[in-house]
Short mmCIF file of C-alpha atoms and ligand atoms in Angstrom, two decimals:
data_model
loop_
_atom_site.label_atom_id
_atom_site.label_comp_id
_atom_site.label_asym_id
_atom_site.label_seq_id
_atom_site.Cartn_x
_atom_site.Cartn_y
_atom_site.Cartn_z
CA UNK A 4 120.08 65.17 134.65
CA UNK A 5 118.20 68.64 135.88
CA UNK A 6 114.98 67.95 137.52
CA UNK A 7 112.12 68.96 135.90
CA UNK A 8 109.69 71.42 137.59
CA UNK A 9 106.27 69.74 138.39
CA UNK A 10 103.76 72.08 136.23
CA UNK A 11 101.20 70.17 138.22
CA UNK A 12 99.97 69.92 142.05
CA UNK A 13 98.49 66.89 143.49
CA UNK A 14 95.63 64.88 141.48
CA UNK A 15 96.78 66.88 138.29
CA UNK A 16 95.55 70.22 139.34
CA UNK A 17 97.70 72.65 138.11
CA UNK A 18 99.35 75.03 141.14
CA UNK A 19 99.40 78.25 142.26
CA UNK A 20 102.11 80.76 140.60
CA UNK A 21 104.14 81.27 143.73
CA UNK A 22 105.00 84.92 144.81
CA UNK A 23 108.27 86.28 144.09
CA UNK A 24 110.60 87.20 147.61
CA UNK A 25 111.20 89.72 147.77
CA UNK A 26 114.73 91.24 149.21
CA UNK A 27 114.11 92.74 152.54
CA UNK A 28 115.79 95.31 154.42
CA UNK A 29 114.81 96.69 157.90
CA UNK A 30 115.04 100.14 157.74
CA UNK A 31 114.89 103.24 160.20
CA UNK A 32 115.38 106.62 160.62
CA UNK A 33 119.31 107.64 160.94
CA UNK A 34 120.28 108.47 164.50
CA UNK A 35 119.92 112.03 165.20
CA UNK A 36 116.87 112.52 163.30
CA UNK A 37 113.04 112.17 163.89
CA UNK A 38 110.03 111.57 162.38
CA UNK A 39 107.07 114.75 162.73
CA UNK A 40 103.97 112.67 162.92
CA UNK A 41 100.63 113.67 162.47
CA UNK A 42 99.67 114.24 166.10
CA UNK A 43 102.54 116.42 166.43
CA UNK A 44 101.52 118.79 163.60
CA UNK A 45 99.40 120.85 165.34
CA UNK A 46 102.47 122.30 167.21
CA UNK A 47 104.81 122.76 164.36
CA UNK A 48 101.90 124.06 162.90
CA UNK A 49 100.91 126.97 165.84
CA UNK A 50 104.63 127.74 165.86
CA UNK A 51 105.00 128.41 162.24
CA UNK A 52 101.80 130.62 162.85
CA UNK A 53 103.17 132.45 165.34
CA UNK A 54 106.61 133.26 164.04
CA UNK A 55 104.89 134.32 160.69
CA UNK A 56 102.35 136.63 162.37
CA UNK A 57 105.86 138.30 164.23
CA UNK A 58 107.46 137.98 161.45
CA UNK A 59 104.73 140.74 159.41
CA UNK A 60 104.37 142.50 162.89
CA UNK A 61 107.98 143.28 163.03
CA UNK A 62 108.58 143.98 158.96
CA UNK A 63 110.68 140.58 158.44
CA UNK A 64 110.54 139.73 154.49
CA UNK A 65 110.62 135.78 154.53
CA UNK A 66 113.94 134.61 152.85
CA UNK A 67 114.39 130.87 152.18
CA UNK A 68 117.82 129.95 150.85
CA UNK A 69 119.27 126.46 149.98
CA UNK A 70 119.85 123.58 152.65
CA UNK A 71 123.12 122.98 150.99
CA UNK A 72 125.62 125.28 150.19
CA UNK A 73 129.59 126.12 149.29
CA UNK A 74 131.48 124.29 152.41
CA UNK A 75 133.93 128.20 152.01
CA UNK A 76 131.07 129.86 153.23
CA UNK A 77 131.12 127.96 156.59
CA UNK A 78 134.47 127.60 157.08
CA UNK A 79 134.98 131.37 156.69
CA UNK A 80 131.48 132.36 157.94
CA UNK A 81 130.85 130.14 161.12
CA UNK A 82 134.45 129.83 161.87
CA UNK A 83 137.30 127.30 161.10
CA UNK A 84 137.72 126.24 164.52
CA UNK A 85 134.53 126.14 165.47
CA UNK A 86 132.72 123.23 166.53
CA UNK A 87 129.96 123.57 163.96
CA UNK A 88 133.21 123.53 161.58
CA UNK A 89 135.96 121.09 163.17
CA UNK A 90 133.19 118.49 164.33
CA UNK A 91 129.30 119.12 163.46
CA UNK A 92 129.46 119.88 159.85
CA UNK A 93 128.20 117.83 157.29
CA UNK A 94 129.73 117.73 154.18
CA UNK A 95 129.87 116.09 150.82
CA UNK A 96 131.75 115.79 147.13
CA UNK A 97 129.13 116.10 144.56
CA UNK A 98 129.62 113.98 141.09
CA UNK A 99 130.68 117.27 139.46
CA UNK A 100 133.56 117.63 142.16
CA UNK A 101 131.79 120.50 144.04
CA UNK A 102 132.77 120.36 147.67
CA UNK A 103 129.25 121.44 149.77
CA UNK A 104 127.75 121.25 153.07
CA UNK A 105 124.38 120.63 155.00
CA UNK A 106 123.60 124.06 156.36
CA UNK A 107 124.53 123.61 159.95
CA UNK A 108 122.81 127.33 160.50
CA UNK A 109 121.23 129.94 158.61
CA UNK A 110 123.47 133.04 158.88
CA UNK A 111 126.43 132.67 156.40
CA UNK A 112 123.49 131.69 153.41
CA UNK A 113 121.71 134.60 154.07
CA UNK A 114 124.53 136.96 153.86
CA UNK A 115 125.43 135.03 150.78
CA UNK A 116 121.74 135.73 149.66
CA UNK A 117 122.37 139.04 150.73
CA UNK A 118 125.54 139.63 148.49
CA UNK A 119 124.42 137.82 145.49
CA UNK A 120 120.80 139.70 145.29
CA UNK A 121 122.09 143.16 145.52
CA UNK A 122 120.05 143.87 148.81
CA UNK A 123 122.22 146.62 149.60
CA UNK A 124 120.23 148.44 147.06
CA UNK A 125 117.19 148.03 149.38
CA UNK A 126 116.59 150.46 151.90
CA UNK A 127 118.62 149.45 154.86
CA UNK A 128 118.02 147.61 157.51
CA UNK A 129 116.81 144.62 155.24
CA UNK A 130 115.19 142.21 157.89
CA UNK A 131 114.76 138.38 157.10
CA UNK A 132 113.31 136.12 158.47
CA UNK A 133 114.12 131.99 158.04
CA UNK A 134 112.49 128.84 158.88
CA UNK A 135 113.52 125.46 158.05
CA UNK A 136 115.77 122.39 159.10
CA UNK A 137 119.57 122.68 159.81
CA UNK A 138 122.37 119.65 160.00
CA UNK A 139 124.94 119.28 162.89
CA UNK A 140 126.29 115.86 163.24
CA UNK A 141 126.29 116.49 167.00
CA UNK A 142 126.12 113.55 169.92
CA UNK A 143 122.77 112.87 169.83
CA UNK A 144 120.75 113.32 173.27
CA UNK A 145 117.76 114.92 175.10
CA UNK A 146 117.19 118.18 172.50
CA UNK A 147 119.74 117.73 170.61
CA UNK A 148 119.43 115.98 167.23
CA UNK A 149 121.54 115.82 163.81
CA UNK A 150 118.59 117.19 161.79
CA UNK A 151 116.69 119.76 164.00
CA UNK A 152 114.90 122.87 162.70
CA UNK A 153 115.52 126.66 163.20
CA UNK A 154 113.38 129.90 163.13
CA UNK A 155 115.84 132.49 162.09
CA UNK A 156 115.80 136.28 161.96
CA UNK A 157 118.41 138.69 161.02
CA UNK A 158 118.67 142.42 160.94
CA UNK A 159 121.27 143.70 157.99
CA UNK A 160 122.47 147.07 157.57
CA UNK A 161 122.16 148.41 160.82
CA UNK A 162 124.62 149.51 163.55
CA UNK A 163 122.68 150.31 166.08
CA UNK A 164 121.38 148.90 169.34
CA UNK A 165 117.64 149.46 168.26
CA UNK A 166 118.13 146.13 165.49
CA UNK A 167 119.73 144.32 168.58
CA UNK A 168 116.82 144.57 170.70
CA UNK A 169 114.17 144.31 167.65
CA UNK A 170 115.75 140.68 167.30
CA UNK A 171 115.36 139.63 170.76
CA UNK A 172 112.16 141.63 171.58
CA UNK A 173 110.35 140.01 168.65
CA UNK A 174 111.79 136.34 169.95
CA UNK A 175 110.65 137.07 173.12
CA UNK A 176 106.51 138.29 171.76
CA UNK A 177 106.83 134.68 169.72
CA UNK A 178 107.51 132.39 173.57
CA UNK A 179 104.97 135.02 175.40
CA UNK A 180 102.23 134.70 172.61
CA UNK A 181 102.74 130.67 173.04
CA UNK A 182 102.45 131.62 176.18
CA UNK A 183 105.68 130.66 177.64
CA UNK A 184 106.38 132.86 180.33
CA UNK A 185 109.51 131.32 182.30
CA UNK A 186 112.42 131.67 180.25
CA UNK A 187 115.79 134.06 180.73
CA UNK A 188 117.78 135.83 178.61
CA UNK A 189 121.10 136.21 179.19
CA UNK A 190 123.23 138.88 177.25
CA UNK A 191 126.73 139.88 177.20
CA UNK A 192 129.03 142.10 174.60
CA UNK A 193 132.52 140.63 173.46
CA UNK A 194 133.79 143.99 171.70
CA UNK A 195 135.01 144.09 168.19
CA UNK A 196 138.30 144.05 165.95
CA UNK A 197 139.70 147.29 168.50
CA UNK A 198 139.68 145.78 171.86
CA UNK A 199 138.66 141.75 171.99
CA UNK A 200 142.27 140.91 171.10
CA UNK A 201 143.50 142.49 174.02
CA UNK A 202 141.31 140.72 176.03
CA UNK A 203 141.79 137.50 174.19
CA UNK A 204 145.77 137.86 175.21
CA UNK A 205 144.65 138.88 178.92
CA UNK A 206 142.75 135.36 178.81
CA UNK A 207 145.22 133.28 177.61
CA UNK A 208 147.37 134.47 179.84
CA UNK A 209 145.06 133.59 182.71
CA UNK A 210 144.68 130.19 181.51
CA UNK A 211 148.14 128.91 180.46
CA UNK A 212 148.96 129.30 184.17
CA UNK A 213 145.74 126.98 185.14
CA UNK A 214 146.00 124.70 182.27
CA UNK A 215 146.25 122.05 184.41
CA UNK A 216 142.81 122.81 186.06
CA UNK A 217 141.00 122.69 182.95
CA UNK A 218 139.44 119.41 180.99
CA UNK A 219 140.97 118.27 177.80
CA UNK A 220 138.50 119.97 175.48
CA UNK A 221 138.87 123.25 177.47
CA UNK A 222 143.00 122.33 176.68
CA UNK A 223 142.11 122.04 172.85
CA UNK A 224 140.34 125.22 172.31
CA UNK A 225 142.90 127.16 174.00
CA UNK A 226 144.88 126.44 171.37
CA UNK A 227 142.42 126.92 169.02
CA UNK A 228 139.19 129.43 170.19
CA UNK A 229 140.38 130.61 173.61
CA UNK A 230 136.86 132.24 174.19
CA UNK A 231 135.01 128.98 174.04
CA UNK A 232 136.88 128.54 177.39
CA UNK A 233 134.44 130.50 179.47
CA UNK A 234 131.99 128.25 177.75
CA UNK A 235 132.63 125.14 179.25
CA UNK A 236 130.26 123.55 181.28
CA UNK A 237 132.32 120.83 183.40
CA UNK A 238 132.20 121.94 187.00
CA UNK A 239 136.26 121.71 187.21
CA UNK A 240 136.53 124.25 184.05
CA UNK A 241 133.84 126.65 185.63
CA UNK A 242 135.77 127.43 188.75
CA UNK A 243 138.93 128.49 186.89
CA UNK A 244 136.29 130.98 184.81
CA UNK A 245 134.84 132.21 187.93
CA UNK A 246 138.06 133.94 188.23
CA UNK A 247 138.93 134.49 185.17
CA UNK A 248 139.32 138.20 183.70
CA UNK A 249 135.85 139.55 182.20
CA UNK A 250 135.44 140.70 178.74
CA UNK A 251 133.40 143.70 180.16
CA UNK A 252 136.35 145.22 181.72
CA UNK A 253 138.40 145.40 177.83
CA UNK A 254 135.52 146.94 175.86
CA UNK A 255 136.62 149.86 174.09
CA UNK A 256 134.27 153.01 174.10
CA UNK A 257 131.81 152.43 171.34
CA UNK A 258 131.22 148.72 172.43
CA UNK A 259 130.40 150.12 175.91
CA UNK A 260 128.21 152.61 174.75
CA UNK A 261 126.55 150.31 172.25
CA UNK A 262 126.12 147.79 175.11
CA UNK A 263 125.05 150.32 177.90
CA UNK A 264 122.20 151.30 175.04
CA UNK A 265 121.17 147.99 174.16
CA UNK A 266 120.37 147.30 178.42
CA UNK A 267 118.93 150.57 178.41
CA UNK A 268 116.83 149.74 175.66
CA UNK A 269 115.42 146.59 177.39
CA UNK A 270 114.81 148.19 180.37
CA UNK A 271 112.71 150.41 178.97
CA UNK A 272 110.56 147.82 177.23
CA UNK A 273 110.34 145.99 180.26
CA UNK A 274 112.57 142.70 179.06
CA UNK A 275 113.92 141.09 182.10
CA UNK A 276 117.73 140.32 181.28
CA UNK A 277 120.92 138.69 183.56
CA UNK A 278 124.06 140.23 182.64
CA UNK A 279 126.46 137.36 182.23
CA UNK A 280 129.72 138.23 181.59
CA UNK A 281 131.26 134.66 180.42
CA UNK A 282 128.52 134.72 177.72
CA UNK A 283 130.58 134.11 173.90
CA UNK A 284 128.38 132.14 171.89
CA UNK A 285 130.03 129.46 169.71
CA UNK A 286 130.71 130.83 166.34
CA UNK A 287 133.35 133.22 165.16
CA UNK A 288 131.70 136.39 163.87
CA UNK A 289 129.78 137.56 166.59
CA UNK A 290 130.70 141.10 167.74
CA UNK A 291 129.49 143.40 170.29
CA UNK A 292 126.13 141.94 171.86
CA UNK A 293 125.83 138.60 172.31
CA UNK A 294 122.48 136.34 173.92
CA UNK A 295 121.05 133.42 174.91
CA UNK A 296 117.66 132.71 175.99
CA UNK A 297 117.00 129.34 178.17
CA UNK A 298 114.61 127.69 180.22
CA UNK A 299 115.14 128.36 183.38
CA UNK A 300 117.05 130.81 185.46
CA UNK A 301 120.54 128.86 185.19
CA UNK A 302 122.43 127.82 181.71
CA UNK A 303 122.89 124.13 183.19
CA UNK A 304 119.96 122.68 181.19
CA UNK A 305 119.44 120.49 178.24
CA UNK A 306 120.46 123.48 176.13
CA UNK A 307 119.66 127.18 175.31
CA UNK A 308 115.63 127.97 173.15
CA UNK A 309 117.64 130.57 171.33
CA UNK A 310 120.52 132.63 170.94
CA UNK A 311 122.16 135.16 168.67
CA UNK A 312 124.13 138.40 168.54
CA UNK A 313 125.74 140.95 166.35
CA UNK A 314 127.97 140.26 163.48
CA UNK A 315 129.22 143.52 161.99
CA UNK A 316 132.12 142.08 159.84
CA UNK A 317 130.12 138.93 157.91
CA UNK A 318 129.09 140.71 154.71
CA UNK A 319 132.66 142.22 154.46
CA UNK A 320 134.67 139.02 155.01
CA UNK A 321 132.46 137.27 152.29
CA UNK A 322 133.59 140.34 149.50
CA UNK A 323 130.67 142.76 150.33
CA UNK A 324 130.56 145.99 151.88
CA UNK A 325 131.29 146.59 155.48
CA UNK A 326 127.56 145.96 156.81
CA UNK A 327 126.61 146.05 160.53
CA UNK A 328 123.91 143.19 161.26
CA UNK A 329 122.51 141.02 163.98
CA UNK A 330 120.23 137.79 164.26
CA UNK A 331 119.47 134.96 166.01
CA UNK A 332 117.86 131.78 165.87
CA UNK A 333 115.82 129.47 168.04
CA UNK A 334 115.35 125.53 168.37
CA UNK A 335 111.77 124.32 167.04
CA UNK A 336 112.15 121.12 168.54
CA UNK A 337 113.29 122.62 171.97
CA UNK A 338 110.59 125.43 171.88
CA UNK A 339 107.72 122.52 171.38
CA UNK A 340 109.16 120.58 173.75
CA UNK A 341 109.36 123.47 176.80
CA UNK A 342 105.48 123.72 175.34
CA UNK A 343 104.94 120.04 176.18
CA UNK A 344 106.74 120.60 179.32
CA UNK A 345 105.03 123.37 180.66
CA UNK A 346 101.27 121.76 179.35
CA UNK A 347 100.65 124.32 177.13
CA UNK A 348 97.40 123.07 175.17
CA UNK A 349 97.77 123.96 171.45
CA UNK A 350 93.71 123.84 170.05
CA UNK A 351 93.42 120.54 167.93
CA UNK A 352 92.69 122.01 164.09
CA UNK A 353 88.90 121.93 163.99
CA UNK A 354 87.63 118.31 162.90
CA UNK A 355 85.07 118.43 159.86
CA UNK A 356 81.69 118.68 161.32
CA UNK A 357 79.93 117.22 157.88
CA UNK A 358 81.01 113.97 156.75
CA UNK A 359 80.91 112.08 153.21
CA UNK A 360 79.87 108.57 152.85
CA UNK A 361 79.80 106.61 149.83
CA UNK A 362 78.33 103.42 148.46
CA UNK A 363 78.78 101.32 145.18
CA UNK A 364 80.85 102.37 142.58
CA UNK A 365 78.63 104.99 140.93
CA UNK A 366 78.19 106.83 144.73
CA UNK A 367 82.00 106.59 145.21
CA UNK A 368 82.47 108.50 141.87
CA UNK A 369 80.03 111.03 142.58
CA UNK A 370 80.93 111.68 146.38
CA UNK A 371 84.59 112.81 144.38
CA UNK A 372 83.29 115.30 142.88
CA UNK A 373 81.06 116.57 145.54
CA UNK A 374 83.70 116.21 147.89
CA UNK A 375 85.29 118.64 145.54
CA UNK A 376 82.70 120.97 145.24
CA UNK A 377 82.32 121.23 148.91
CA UNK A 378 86.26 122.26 149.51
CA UNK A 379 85.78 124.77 146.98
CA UNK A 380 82.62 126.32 148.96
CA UNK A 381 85.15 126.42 151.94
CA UNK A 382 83.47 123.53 153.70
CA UNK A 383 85.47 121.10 155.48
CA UNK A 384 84.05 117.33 154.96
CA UNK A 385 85.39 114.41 156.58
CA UNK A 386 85.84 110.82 154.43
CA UNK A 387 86.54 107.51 154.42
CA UNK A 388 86.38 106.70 150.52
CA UNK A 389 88.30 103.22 150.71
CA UNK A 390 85.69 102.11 153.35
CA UNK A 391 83.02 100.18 151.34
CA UNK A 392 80.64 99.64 154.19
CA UNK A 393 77.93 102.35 155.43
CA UNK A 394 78.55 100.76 158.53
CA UNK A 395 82.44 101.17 159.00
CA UNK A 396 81.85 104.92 157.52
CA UNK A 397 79.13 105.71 159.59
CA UNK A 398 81.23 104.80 162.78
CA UNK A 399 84.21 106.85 161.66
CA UNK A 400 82.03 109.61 161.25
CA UNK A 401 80.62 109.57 164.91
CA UNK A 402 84.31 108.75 166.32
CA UNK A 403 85.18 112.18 164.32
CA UNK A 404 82.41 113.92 165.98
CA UNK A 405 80.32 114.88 162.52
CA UNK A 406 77.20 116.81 162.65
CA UNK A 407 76.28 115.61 159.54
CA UNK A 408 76.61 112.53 157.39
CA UNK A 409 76.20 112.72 153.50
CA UNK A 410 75.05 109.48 152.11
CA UNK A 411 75.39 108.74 147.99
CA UNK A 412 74.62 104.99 147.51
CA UNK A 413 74.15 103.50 144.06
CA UNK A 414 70.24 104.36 144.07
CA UNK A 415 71.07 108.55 144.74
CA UNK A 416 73.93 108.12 142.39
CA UNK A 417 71.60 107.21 139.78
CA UNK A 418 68.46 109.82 141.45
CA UNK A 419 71.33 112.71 141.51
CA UNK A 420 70.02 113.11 145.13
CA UNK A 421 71.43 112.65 148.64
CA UNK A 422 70.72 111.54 152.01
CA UNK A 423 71.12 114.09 154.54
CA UNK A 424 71.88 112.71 158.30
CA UNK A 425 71.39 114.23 161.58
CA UNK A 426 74.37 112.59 163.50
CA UNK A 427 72.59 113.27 166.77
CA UNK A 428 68.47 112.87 166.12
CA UNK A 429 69.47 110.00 163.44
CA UNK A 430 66.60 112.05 161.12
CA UNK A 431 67.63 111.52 157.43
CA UNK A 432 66.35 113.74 154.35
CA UNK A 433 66.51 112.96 150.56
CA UNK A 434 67.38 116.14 148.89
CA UNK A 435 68.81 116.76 145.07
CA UNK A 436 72.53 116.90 145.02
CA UNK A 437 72.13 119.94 143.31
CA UNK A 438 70.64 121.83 146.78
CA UNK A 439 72.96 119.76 148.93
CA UNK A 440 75.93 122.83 149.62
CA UNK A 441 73.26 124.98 150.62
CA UNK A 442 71.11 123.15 152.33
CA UNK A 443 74.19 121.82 154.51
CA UNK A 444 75.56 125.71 154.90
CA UNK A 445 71.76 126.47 156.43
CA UNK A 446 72.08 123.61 158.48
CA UNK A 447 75.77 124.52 160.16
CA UNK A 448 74.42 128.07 160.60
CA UNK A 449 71.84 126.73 163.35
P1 AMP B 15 123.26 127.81 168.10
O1 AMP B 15 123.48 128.72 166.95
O2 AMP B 15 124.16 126.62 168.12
O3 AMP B 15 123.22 128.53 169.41
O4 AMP B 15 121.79 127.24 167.87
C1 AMP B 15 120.65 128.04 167.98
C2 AMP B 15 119.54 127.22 168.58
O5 AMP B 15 119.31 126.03 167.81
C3 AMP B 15 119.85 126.70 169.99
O6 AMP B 15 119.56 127.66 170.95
C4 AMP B 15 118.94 125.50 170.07
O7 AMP B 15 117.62 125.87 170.41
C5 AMP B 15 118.94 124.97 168.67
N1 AMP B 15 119.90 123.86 168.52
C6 AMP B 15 121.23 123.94 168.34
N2 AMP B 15 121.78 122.72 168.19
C7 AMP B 15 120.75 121.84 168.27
C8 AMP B 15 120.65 120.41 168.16
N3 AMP B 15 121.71 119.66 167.93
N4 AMP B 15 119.42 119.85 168.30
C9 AMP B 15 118.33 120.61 168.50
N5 AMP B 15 118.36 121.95 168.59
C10 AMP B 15 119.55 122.56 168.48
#
């Protein structure tokens, strides 16, 4: 027979409902990715500031476009054999059979963006500027994560070498006006459609007959994206590209004269460059002038701040017009950390220097709406509403470094008055809530 469930505890008292269990899980965040907390704000925060204010000083239009998109655009933007394509990509079937993609970078959405919007109707170059979070299912390691976030900025529309050095002159104002000061761009061109198949051949030529000397990866992408050869960083791999034919030598007389302005350029504006002519950047539709900027004086690091280059055939190989352009985009997380690195103090966002505090139902009620009233008069105020005590409050609002407390207990609540507190002298005035904003605006002014 079932046992019956005792309604009753001991001596006939009846017992406690017992809580439900819950199912638990333990959860975290998925490798790769990271959590911005609070105390980190205040960096993303200064960077945004700073990219926006070079942003409007340089006549970028901000441009935000989906973080998913058609996996095409991609595999015939970034490149089919690409890494970002064969290994980093992330990608996913809808429910409505739609095969699309984590934007692993910006570029191939905004010339998408570009297309669909009819910006070749604007008055050319259109400049854009991006900011947002990107998806590369990379190995995850020192500055380098699976969900990491790019500042973007692209030049469309223009062939010339002015929009390549507008891209990396107004990177470079955004490190110097954060102050960072020890960084180095390196720049290279890798010619167009005319002569970088000719060097291409020259190359693979070179390496089939030092195949041998290279590491398996460098083996794969001769198959598949001979440049990415002069890439590799494995000690082994970079002695064979010490001798290995340079790109410079194969450009054909517009790329050399679009390269020799572009250094020009530079030098006149005072931008300290190394020429580095195994530079080829990852992706497929680069053309012309290539860059990276990194920490230090060698490319050995944890990985480049930034890098970009020309990509004159984009808007034509996705159905548009043949449309010069050039962009590049930079790490957030590895700018903030070469910030940390170099102890670059961002200012803390100024604390509240007037702070509320609340007692009894009635004062919590009316603090809201004061609290309220005060935003809208543009003055901060600190709280700690869920505190009931004046005690716990009072201490929060010393720790936080308030001038002023506010006080609204029952007994002002029902007076419609206030108590005013002088954090330092401890001197307290009743005043009528009605005077309180200015009376507190006179007192900050002192
Ligand atoms: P790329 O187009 O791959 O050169 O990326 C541009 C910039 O994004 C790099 O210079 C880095 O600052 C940053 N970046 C690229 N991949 C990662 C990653 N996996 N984690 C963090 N930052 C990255």
């Amino acid at each position: 027979m079932p046992k019956k469930r005792k309604k009753h505890g001991r001596r006939g008292r009846p017992s406690k409902p017992r809580k439900p269990r819950l199912s638990k899980i333990k959860v975290q965040a998925p490798k790769g990715t990271h959590d911005i907390l609070p105390e980190e704000q205040k960096y993303w925060d200064k960077l945004r500031a700073v990219v926006a204010q070079a942003a409007t000083n340089y006549g970028f239009g901000r441009i935000d476009t989906p973080v998913f998109e058609d996996v095409r655009l991609y595999i015939k933007g970034t490149g089919q054999n690409t890494d970002i394509v064969q290994k980093e990509i992330y990608t996913f079937k809808t429910k409505g059979g739609e095969q699309l993609a984590l934007r692993p970078e910006f570029t191939p959405g905004i010339v998408r963006a570009y297309i669909e919007h009819g910006m070749k109707n604007l008055p050319q170059p259109v400049k854009l500027c991006s900011i947002g979070p990107v998806f590369r299912h990379d190995k995850p390691q020192a500055g380098r994560y699976r969900q990491f976030h790019q500042i973007n900025f692209e030049i469309i529309g223009d062939p010339t070498e002015v929009s390549d050095v507008q891209i990396i002159q107004t990177f470079v104002s955004i490190l110097k006006r954060l102050n960072l000061k020890k960084f180095t761009i390196f720049i290279n061109s890798i010619g167009c459609l005319m002569c970088a198949p000719k060097y291409k051949k020259n190359l693979l030529s070179y390496y089939k007959k030092r195949l041998n000397r290279v590491c398996p990866e460098c083996r794969r992408r001769f198959d598949k994206n001979p440049l990415r050869l002069l890439d590799c960083k494995n000690e082994k791999c970079k002695k064979v590209t010490n001798e290995a034919p340079q790109i410079l030598d194969y450009l054909c007389d517009e790329c050399r004269l679009h390269f020799k302005k572009v250094l020009e350029i530079l030098d006149d504006l005072e931008i300290p460059y190394i020429l580095n002519p195994y530079l080829v950047r990852g992706l497929d539709y680069y053309t012309k002038t290539v860059f990276e900027v990194w920490e230090d004086k060698d490319d050995s690091g944890q990985g480049a701040l930034l890098g970009g280059g020309r990509y004159d055939n984009l808007v034509e190989m996705f159905k548009g017009k043949s449309t010069p352009a050039v962009g590049a985009a930079a790490g957030m997380e590895r700018i903030i950390s070469f910030l940390k690195k170099q102890d670059i103090k961002i200012s803390e966002i100024e604390k509240p220097k007037v702070f509320m505090i609340q007692l009894g139902e009635l004062g919590k009620r009316k603090s809201l709406k004061l609290f309220d009233e005060f935003q809208r008069n543009g003055i901060k105020v600190g709280e700690a509403f869920s505190k009931p005590s004046i005690k716990s409050q009072l201490k929060i609002a010393d720790k936080e470094g308030a001038k002023i407390a506010l006080i609204l207990g029952q007994k002002e609540a029902l007076e419609d008055s206030i108590i005013i507190r002088d954090m330092v002298s401890g001197v307290q005035e009743t005043v009528l809530i009605e005077k309180v904003i200015n009376e507190v605006k006179k007192r900050l002014k002192q």
